[in-house]
Amino acid sequence: MEKKIKRIGVLTSGGDAPGMNAAVRAVVRTAHANGIECIGIRRGWQGLINSDFVTLTRESVGHILNRGGTILYTARSEDFMTEKGRLRAVATCKMLGLDAIVAIGGDGTFRGALELSRLGIPVVGVPATIDNDVGCTNYTIGFDTACNTAIDCIDRLRDTMQSHERCSVVEVMGRNAGFLALYVGIAVGATAVLVPEKELDFQKDVVERIQESRLSGNTHFMIVVAEGAGSAMDIGRRIQEAIGISPRVTVLGHIQRGGSPNARDRETATRMGYYAVNALAEGRYNCIIGTKEGGIVELPIEEALQQKKHLQMDRYKIMEAMQFGSAVR
Ligand code: F6P
């Protein structure tokens, strides 16, 4: 960027994630510290199309660090998928005098960011999604809090499953990725975890694991299913048909997206927001902020979108090895 930036917009887009507010706060406060004004764009890319905005001062982002959700609201915009919508968004940027946009969200948000950057609006992306499925970063804001929320729910379920000597099938979010399911499965000591990254062998991955667990003395079983691996209802039905027990099915759903962000999400969001604005202040843009080996990295958006992040299958093996009586496969 040749000219010094004076005013930026910040928005949250896609599914919300705990820690988005912490990122917004960090963007606003770092901007002000650099003499840059900050405009909050409400309801993601749709808000940019509709000129839906609010001025953000240092004070206006007080007391949001600990709040779940996003004070800027969020949306998935169909209009932004069209050339017409994007041109209206550019017009809003010009009308508001925005020199750049900080977009907080997941892959979908960054695909939007790429399109906007191609129309001449500088953009920096900050990854936030409970799915942790953004290729260019080890970590996405919200993942740890969502894991802890799911763990808390499943621990409660375990109490009642243990008392009644039942089998529980729990569906967790994650879209097409199994990060949430596998991390949670390890942390709750699941009998089995089903993830989209591994083709399901129902007999071996579910039936035999319940049977082995039962043979080693367990009388309750916890099956964690990633939403991308299938429906918990179906899995429950198949378990009943195969073994004759009657599982209770729980779909955790959107409860996993709510709640106060934990330490990791507040801290990571604050660092990412800070680095995003510093990049702009130093003349770098059209990039995504990420974490790598504990530090912060920046990658051009186009390259970032091509990066793939694979589920660590060694963790799957570890999960399998933790069951009583289980032979390491
Ligand atoms: O991407 C976050 C996420 O919560 C996914 O895990 C889930 O598949 C999806 O969003 C749900 O989206 P919606 O809020 O539109 O129901």
PDB file of C-alpha atoms and ligand atoms in Angstrom, residues 14-16 76 129-131 133 172-176 180 227 253-254 256-257, ligand 1:
ATOM      1  CA  GLY A  14     -19.510 -17.505   8.853  1.00  0.00           C
ATOM      2  CA  GLY A  15     -20.282 -19.573  11.963  1.00  0.00           C
ATOM      3  CA  ASP A  16     -19.478 -17.692  15.154  1.00  0.00           C
ATOM      4  CA  ARG A  76     -23.230 -16.315   5.475  1.00  0.00           C
ATOM      5  CA  THR A 129     -13.968 -21.387  13.638  1.00  0.00           C
ATOM      6  CA  ILE A 130     -14.689 -24.162  16.109  1.00  0.00           C
ATOM      7  CA  ASP A 131     -13.891 -26.670  13.337  1.00  0.00           C
ATOM      8  CA  ASP A 133     -10.241 -26.803   9.598  1.00  0.00           C
ATOM      9  CA  VAL A 172     -20.261 -33.248  17.588  1.00  0.00           C
ATOM     10  CA  MET A 173     -19.794 -30.489  15.016  1.00  0.00           C
ATOM     11  CA  GLY A 174     -16.782 -29.998  12.745  1.00  0.00           C
ATOM     12  CA  ARG A 175     -18.363 -29.771   9.292  1.00  0.00           C
ATOM     13  CA  ASN A 176     -16.203 -32.003   7.033  1.00  0.00           C
ATOM     14  CA  LEU A 180     -13.278 -31.571  17.228  1.00  0.00           C
ATOM     15  CA  GLU A 227     -21.099 -34.715  12.011  1.00  0.00           C
ATOM     16  CA  GLY A 253     -25.368 -28.992  18.045  1.00  0.00           C
ATOM     17  CA  HIS A 254     -24.930 -25.256  18.427  1.00  0.00           C
ATOM     18  CA  GLN A 256     -20.734 -26.128  21.159  1.00  0.00           C
ATOM     19  CA  ARG A 257     -20.414 -22.692  19.564  1.00  0.00           C
TER      20      ARG A 257
HETATM   21  O1  F6P B   1     -18.318 -23.997  10.789  1.00  0.00           O
HETATM   22  C1  F6P B   1     -18.820 -23.992  12.080  1.00  0.00           C
HETATM   23  C2  F6P B   1     -20.039 -24.864  12.180  1.00  0.00           C
HETATM   24  O2  F6P B   1     -20.500 -24.807  13.513  1.00  0.00           O
HETATM   25  C3  F6P B   1     -19.857 -26.307  11.727  1.00  0.00           C
HETATM   26  O3  F6P B   1     -19.241 -27.098  12.707  1.00  0.00           O
HETATM   27  C4  F6P B   1     -21.267 -26.704  11.421  1.00  0.00           C
HETATM   28  O4  F6P B   1     -21.309 -27.726  10.451  1.00  0.00           O
HETATM   29  C5  F6P B   1     -21.867 -25.442  10.880  1.00  0.00           C
HETATM   30  O5  F6P B   1     -21.070 -24.370  11.345  1.00  0.00           O
HETATM   31  C6  F6P B   1     -23.294 -25.192  11.287  1.00  0.00           C
HETATM   32  O6  F6P B   1     -23.742 -24.070  10.638  1.00  0.00           O
HETATM   33  P1  F6P B   1     -25.090 -23.289  10.970  1.00  0.00           P
HETATM   34  O7  F6P B   1     -24.800 -22.368  12.118  1.00  0.00           O
HETATM   35  O8  F6P B   1     -25.401 -22.558   9.736  1.00  0.00           O
HETATM   36  O9  F6P B   1     -26.116 -24.303  11.373  1.00  0.00           O
END
